[in-house]
PDB file of C-alpha atoms in Angstrom:
ATOM      1  CA  MET A   1       3.254  13.434  -1.972  1.00 44.00           C
ATOM      2  CA  SER A   2       6.009  11.555  -3.789  1.00 51.00           C
ATOM      3  CA  GLY A   3       7.745   8.381  -2.702  1.00 73.00           C
ATOM      4  CA  ASP A   4       6.991   6.512   0.490  1.00 84.00           C
ATOM      5  CA  VAL A   5       5.758   8.595   3.398  1.00 82.00           C
ATOM      6  CA  CYS A   6       4.157   7.695   6.721  1.00 82.00           C
ATOM      7  CA  LEU A   7       3.258  10.395   9.226  1.00 80.00           C
ATOM      8  CA  TYR A   8       1.517   9.812  12.544  1.00 79.00           C
ATOM      9  CA  PRO A   9       0.675  13.264  13.949  1.00 80.00           C
ATOM     10  CA  TYR A  10      -1.465  11.689  16.672  1.00 71.00           C
ATOM     11  CA  HIS A  11      -1.025  13.212  20.116  1.00 76.00           C
ATOM     12  CA  ILE A  12      -2.649  11.898  23.315  1.00 79.00           C
ATOM     13  CA  GLU A  13      -4.422  15.242  23.838  1.00 82.00           C
ATOM     14  CA  ALA A  14      -6.224  14.767  20.500  1.00 79.00           C
ATOM     15  CA  ARG A  15      -8.425  12.127  22.140  1.00 80.00           C
ATOM     16  CA  GLY A  16     -10.599  14.960  23.413  1.00 84.00           C
ATOM     17  CA  LEU A  17     -11.452  16.110  19.876  1.00 89.00           C
ATOM     18  CA  PRO A  18     -14.593  14.948  18.064  1.00 91.00           C
ATOM     19  CA  VAL A  19     -12.583  13.820  14.994  1.00 91.00           C
ATOM     20  CA  TYR A  20      -8.813  13.884  14.512  1.00 92.00           C
ATOM     21  CA  LEU A  21      -6.179  12.675  12.064  1.00 92.00           C
ATOM     22  CA  THR A  22      -4.134   9.719  13.313  1.00 93.00           C
ATOM     23  CA  GLY A  23      -2.019   8.948  10.244  1.00 93.00           C
ATOM     24  CA  LEU A  24      -1.242   9.996   6.683  1.00 94.00           C
ATOM     25  CA  GLY A  25       0.965   8.390   4.085  1.00 95.00           C
ATOM     26  CA  GLY A  26       1.432   6.295   1.031  1.00 95.00           C
ATOM     27  CA  THR A  27       3.725   4.163  -1.049  1.00 94.00           C
ATOM     28  CA  GLY A  28       4.343   3.592  -4.731  1.00 93.00           C
ATOM     29  CA  TYR A  29       4.704  -0.153  -4.127  1.00 93.00           C
ATOM     30  CA  GLN A  30       2.020  -1.195  -1.654  1.00 94.00           C
ATOM     31  CA  GLN A  31       2.901  -4.449   0.094  1.00 94.00           C
ATOM     32  CA  PRO A  32       0.201  -7.010   0.969  1.00 96.00           C
ATOM     33  CA  VAL A  33      -1.742  -6.224   4.141  1.00 96.00           C
ATOM     34  CA  ARG A  34      -3.783  -8.724   6.163  1.00 97.00           C
ATOM     35  CA  ARG A  35      -5.581  -7.545   9.301  1.00 97.00           C
ATOM     36  CA  ASN A  36      -7.679 -10.353  10.771  1.00 96.00           C
ATOM     37  CA  GLU A  37      -8.726  -8.141  13.684  1.00 96.00           C
ATOM     38  CA  GLY A  38      -9.122  -4.998  11.594  1.00 96.00           C
ATOM     39  CA  TYR A  39      -7.236  -1.776  12.253  1.00 96.00           C
ATOM     40  CA  MET A  40      -7.532   0.439  15.310  1.00 94.00           C
ATOM     41  CA  TRP A  41      -8.516   3.548  13.309  1.00 94.00           C
ATOM     42  CA  HIS A  42     -10.850   4.288  10.409  1.00 93.00           C
ATOM     43  CA  GLN A  43      -9.036   4.300   7.065  1.00 95.00           C
ATOM     44  CA  VAL A  44      -9.524   5.954   3.695  1.00 94.00           C
ATOM     45  CA  LEU A  45      -7.255   4.690   0.923  1.00 95.00           C
ATOM     46  CA  PHE A  46      -6.842   6.066  -2.603  1.00 97.00           C
ATOM     47  CA  CYS A  47      -5.272   4.228  -5.551  1.00 97.00           C
ATOM     48  CA  ARG A  48      -3.130   6.597  -7.620  1.00 96.00           C
ATOM     49  CA  GLN A  49      -1.654   4.039  -9.999  1.00 96.00           C
ATOM     50  CA  GLY A  50      -1.819   0.323 -10.748  1.00 97.00           C
ATOM     51  CA  SER A  51      -4.420  -2.013  -9.343  1.00 97.00           C
ATOM     52  CA  GLY A  52      -5.074  -4.217  -6.350  1.00 97.00           C
ATOM     53  CA  VAL A  53      -7.599  -6.425  -4.635  1.00 97.00           C
ATOM     54  CA  LEU A  54      -9.461  -5.515  -1.445  1.00 96.00           C
ATOM     55  CA  GLU A  55     -10.996  -8.328   0.613  1.00 96.00           C
ATOM     56  CA  VAL A  56     -13.562  -7.593   3.302  1.00 95.00           C
ATOM     57  CA  GLY A  57     -15.501 -10.591   4.588  1.00 89.00           C
ATOM     58  CA  SER A  58     -16.544 -12.639   1.589  1.00 91.00           C
ATOM     59  CA  GLU A  59     -16.346  -9.625  -0.756  1.00 93.00           C
ATOM     60  CA  ARG A  60     -13.444  -9.252  -3.165  1.00 96.00           C
ATOM     61  CA  LEU A  61     -13.195  -5.875  -4.920  1.00 95.00           C
ATOM     62  CA  HIS A  62     -10.788  -4.830  -7.652  1.00 96.00           C
ATOM     63  CA  VAL A  63      -9.266  -1.414  -7.001  1.00 96.00           C
ATOM     64  CA  ARG A  64      -7.909   0.606  -9.921  1.00 97.00           C
ATOM     65  CA  ALA A  65      -6.304   4.015 -10.400  1.00 97.00           C
ATOM     66  CA  GLY A  66      -8.737   6.711  -9.286  1.00 97.00           C
ATOM     67  CA  ASP A  67     -10.629   4.428  -6.886  1.00 97.00           C
ATOM     68  CA  ALA A  68     -10.882   5.079  -3.163  1.00 94.00           C
ATOM     69  CA  PHE A  69     -12.129   2.818  -0.411  1.00 92.00           C
ATOM     70  CA  PHE A  70     -13.137   3.232   3.207  1.00 92.00           C
ATOM     71  CA  LEU A  71     -12.478   0.727   6.000  1.00 94.00           C
ATOM     72  CA  PRO A  72     -14.108   1.311   9.400  1.00 92.00           C
ATOM     73  CA  ALA A  73     -12.058   0.615  12.508  1.00 93.00           C
ATOM     74  CA  GLY A  74     -12.104  -2.992  13.673  1.00 94.00           C
ATOM     75  CA  VAL A  75     -13.313  -4.532  10.386  1.00 94.00           C
ATOM     76  CA  PRO A  76     -11.151  -7.506   9.317  1.00 96.00           C
ATOM     77  CA  HIS A  77      -9.694  -6.960   5.839  1.00 97.00           C
ATOM     78  CA  GLY A  78      -6.801  -7.474   3.500  1.00 97.00           C
ATOM     79  CA  TYR A  79      -5.487  -5.911   0.337  1.00 97.00           C
ATOM     80  CA  ARG A  80      -2.755  -6.724  -2.142  1.00 97.00           C
ATOM     81  CA  ALA A  81      -1.361  -5.513  -5.443  1.00 97.00           C
ATOM     82  CA  GLU A  82      -2.349  -7.076  -8.751  1.00 96.00           C
ATOM     83  CA  GLU A  83       0.613  -5.442 -10.496  1.00 92.00           C
ATOM     84  CA  ALA A  84       4.221  -4.821  -9.485  1.00 90.00           C
ATOM     85  CA  ARG A  85       3.487  -1.125  -8.920  1.00 92.00           C
ATOM     86  CA  TRP A  86       0.450  -0.262  -6.857  1.00 95.00           C
ATOM     87  CA  ASP A  87       0.559   3.339  -5.656  1.00 96.00           C
ATOM     88  CA  VAL A  88      -1.721   3.792  -2.641  1.00 96.00           C
ATOM     89  CA  ARG A  89      -2.194   6.898  -0.469  1.00 96.00           C
ATOM     90  CA  TRP A  90      -4.113   6.806   2.807  1.00 96.00           C
ATOM     91  CA  PHE A  91      -5.208   8.627   5.909  1.00 95.00           C
ATOM     92  CA  THR A  92      -6.556   7.341   9.208  1.00 95.00           C
ATOM     93  CA  PHE A  93      -8.737   9.070  11.764  1.00 93.00           C
ATOM     94  CA  ASP A  94     -10.581   8.612  15.039  1.00 92.00           C
ATOM     95  CA  GLY A  95     -12.441  10.656  17.645  1.00 88.00           C
ATOM     96  CA  PHE A  96     -15.413  10.399  19.971  1.00 87.00           C
ATOM     97  CA  ALA A  97     -17.765  11.701  17.240  1.00 89.00           C
ATOM     98  CA  ALA A  98     -16.267   9.637  14.389  1.00 88.00           C
ATOM     99  CA  PHE A  99     -18.861   6.842  14.581  1.00 84.00           C
ATOM    100  CA  GLN A 100     -21.736   9.324  14.685  1.00 86.00           C
ATOM    101  CA  LEU A 101     -20.300  11.229  11.711  1.00 86.00           C
ATOM    102  CA  LEU A 102     -19.824   8.009   9.735  1.00 85.00           C
ATOM    103  CA  GLU A 103     -23.376   6.963  10.518  1.00 84.00           C
ATOM    104  CA  GLN A 104     -24.708  10.308   9.239  1.00 85.00           C
ATOM    105  CA  LEU A 105     -22.653   9.879   6.061  1.00 83.00           C
ATOM    106  CA  GLU A 106     -23.937   6.295   5.758  1.00 81.00           C
ATOM    107  CA  LEU A 107     -20.391   4.937   6.019  1.00 74.00           C
ATOM    108  CA  GLU A 108     -20.885   2.404   8.808  1.00 65.00           C
ATOM    109  CA  ARG A 109     -19.388  -0.370   6.666  1.00 64.00           C
ATOM    110  CA  SER A 110     -16.586  -0.741   4.148  1.00 61.00           C
ATOM    111  CA  GLN A 111     -17.154   0.981   0.825  1.00 53.00           C
TER     112      GLN A 111
END
């Protein structure tokens, strides 16, 4: 994936699936994000280049090239670049079995 891309292949009929992709994308220059109510879908983000800061609750984590982080749906968070260029790629997902799957993978909280 090169450049800025955001795809939302979500279709209403997907709600019947145990797990389904709701979004996929990325940007070479990630803008600051602040979600006081969290996001509606689970998120996995991967840092390709540069560095940033992830804030979840009272935790502040530095994210560098090669790092990935997971944010469960509904968890308040924010992230911002530490450098002019922060290349971040992401995907989001949901589904009636998503919480059970995350629990089995021990991913009930941000990591």
